[in-house]
Steps between C-alpha positions, in 0.01 A plus 500: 500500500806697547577519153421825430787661722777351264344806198818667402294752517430529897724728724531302837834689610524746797131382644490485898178548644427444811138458770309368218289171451608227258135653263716837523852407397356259201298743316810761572702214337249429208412858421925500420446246275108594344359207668241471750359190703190296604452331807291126481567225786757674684669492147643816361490503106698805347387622132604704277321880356498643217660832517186625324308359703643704789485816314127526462456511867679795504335668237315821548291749254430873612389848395741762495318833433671741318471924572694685298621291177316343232512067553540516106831699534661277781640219265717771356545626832655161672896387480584186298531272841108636560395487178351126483125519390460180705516689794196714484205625260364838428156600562398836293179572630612539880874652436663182671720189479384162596828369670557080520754307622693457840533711740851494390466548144229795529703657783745747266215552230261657745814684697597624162100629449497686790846707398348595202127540553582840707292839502643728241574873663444672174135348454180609615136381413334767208157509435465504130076609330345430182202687281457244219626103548515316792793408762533146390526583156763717542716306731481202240710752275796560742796366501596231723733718731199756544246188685732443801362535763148462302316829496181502716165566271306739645179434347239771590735750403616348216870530580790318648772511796855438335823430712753715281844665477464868374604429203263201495213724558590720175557206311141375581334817455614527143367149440157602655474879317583248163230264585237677697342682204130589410424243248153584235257265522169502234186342530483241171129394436383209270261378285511150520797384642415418897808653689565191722570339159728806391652472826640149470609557121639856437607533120846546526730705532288580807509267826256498792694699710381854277126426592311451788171406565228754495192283659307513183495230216538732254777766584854440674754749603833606274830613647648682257587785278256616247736387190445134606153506609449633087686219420326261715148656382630362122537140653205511696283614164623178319392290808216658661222344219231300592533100483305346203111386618393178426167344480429125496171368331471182711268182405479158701314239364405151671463251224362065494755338358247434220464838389863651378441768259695496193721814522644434114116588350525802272427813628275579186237756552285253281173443677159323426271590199244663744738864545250667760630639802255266681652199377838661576401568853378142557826322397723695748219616765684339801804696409332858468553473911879443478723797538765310324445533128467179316388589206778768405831281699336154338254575208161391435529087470702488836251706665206300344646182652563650818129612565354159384712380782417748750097387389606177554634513894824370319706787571470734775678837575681494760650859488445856282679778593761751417812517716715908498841493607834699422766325299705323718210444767412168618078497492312209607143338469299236726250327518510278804344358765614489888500210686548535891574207748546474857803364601552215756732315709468146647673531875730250737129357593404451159233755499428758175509895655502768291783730471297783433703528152222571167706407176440634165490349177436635178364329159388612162683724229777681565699739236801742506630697162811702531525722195708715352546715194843507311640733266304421143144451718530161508316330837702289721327255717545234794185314529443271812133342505450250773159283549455392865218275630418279805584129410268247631751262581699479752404513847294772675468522895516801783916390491516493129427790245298399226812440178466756184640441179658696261561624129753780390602626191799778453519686187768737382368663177533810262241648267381816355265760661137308467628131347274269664711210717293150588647279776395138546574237657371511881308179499296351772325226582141438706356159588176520644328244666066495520287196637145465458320226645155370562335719848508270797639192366824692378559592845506117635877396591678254296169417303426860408777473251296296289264849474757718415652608169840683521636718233849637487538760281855659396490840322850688388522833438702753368566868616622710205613858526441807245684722566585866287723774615494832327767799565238762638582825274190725548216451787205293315152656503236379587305294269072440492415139484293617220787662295732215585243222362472715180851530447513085518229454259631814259820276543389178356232609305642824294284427204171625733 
């Protein structure tokens, strides 16, 4: 166990101690050596330790506040034997140094501090006011040797305490008299443009910091002279125009899966012997209703097909309306129903509570169209139609919430102002179950089956979307019912 004493590296020479225990003179002996021992059954096992190891618990960290220098300046302050970096760390926001290491190794950097970081005779604290920026701003433009000791912002008066030589305190007063100047500052108004938007995106060469904000969503604040708020009138005139309008014509139809139409038929404006305007009226009556024009987007055979199936309960409208919205808006369109459940929770004791939790859920049509208009007035689009319905399978109980299925289409397309654009393709399919049975003996278990006729029925459907956007140029006027109905039949029928 003794090993450890035969280190070339122990000093054992010239040791006498004397009163102390056999504990006392080993670890004397084994701190010589960088050992130290265990006791375990009256047996005493020596080990050795790291030096490292032995270093850490001497360790310390500390603040050491500085008055009258800058910490940024005491690197090139400190004497190559003081100069490690390892020894402490710099902290700019309180003026100090963050000292670490042992007592030892700390001991001549702080000593050192404290000769330096002395009172200077020849300063004195100045009191330095401003008429047109703020302290801050102008302290950010000194020079390093001017913000130690950090001036003191007084902020009601809008001034500052400064710890200066004399010649310091001209040398900051000329900075200030350059700085602190009355700067112009002009209301700019727009037309169009909202000024939050102007605000994030200044045309250049202008930045953010020459306007501020005036409150309103048309008008910001200028700093600057009147030769570049001319020049920034020019920019604003080529930006400040109004984004392009655009209208969308928009027609859902519900279709059997029987009853496609045939959108290849000519669009002839041939019609039946009988040219009356009551025969024209009865072959597109159910469309006269419609605010989206068939007969003009589709011509006269599509339409024609399209009210015989209307007649026959073989299509159904599902949506007619006209959708506004800027070019590069996102504008939507529902047609939905809400579902709401309870929600529950089955406890330790197996019982259902309820959480007091309503859930939501949402099925039917849902459409977004994000347009915008490009250079030659051609229409962008992105097109996402989804079809959402309760499904009937799948199981529905207070813990449960009922399933829904779904059908989405995206479309990215382009097309001239008023170019009509069909989308297809959301497909669903309904099986419906009826029973019908003879009264009384239908209801009998087990034998009532033998009264009862079941009939599954399975119907598919398709939802088809018409849609037409047009680049709105002028505001429309409005148009009689009576004026529009003659213009359709003065359409088809010029000859009359």
């Amino acid at each position: 166990e003794y090993v450890l004493l035969y280190k070339s590296s122990a000093s054992l020479k010239n040791l006498e101690y004397k009163n102390k225990s056999f504990e006392e003179i080993l670890r004397l002996l084994l701190v010589q050596t960088g050992g130290d021992y265990t006791l375990s059954n009256n047996i005493y096992y020596l080990f050795d330790i790291n030096r490292q190891d032995i270093l850490k618990q001497y360790k310390i960290s500390e603040y050491f506040q500085l008055d009258y220098i800058a910490a940024e300046d005491v690197p090139s302050m400190l004497p190559n034997l003081l100069s490690s970096s390892s020894f402490y760390k710099i902290d700019k926001d309180r003026n100090s140094l963050i000292l670490s290491g042992s007592i030892e190794e700390i001991r001549p950097l702080k000593e050192y501090l404290k000769a330096i970081d002395r009172p200077q005779i020849d300063k004195q604290y100045y009191t330095f006011k401003l008429d047109y920026i703020e302290p801050g701003t102008a302290i950010e433009s000194f020079p390093q040797r001017l913000k130690a000791p950090a001036p003191i912002v007084l902020k009601d008066a809008n001034s500052f305490l400064g710890f200066y030589t004399e010649g310091q305190k001209v040398e900051v007063e000329k900075l200030i008299n350059a700085m602190d100047v009355p700067r112009e500052s002009h209301v700019l108004t727009f037309k169009y443009t909202k000024a939050e938007d102007f605000l994030k995106n200044p045309p250049p060469p202008f930045n953010s910091d020459d306007f501020k904000d005036t409150g309103s969503v048309s008008s910001v604040y200028f700093i600057g002279s009147l030769a570049r708020l001319d020049y920034l009138k020019e920019l604003v005139f080529e930006i400040d125009v109004p984004a392009p309008q655009l209208r969308y014509k928009l027609l859902i139809m519900q279709y059997q899966e029987s009853t496609g139409l045939d959108f290849d038929l000519s669009v002839s404006n041939s019609v039946s012997d009988d040219e009356s305007i009551q025969s024209f009226l009865g072959s597109i009556g159910n469309l006269l209703s419609l605010d989206f024009d068939i007969l003009s987007t589709f011509g006269y055979l599509f339409a024609v097909e399209l009210n015989t199936s209307l007649s026959d309960n073989t299509a159904e409208v599902l949506a007619d309306t006209t959708l506004h919205g800027l070019s590069g808006q996102t504008v939507s369109f529902q047609n939905s129903s809400t579902y709401r459940y309870q929600e529950y929770e089955v406890d330790d004791s197996g019982d259902v509570k309820y959480t007091g939790v309503t859930s939501e859920i949402s099925t039917g049509l849902f459409m977004e169209i994000t347009g915008w208009v490009s250079g030659d007035d051609m229409i962008t689009m992105e097109v996402e139609s989804t079809i959402s319905k309760e499904s009937d399978s799948g199981s529905k109980s207070e813990n449960n919430l009922p399933p829904t299925t779904e059908r989405v289409i995206n479309t990215h397309l382009r097309t001239p102002s008023g170019e009509p654009i069909v989308i297809g393709g959301l497909m669903q399919k309904e099986i419906t179950e009826s029973i019908s049975k003879v009264p009384i003996l239908g209801d009998i278990p087990l034998l009532g089956l033998l009264f009862q006729k079941i009939k599954t029925t399975e119907e598919n459907t398709e939802f088809v979307v018409y849609l037409v956007p047009y680049l709105v140029i002028d505001s429309p006027h409005n148009i009689e019912p009576e004026d529009e109905m003659n213009r359709l039949f003065n359409e088809f029928y010029p000859e009359i």
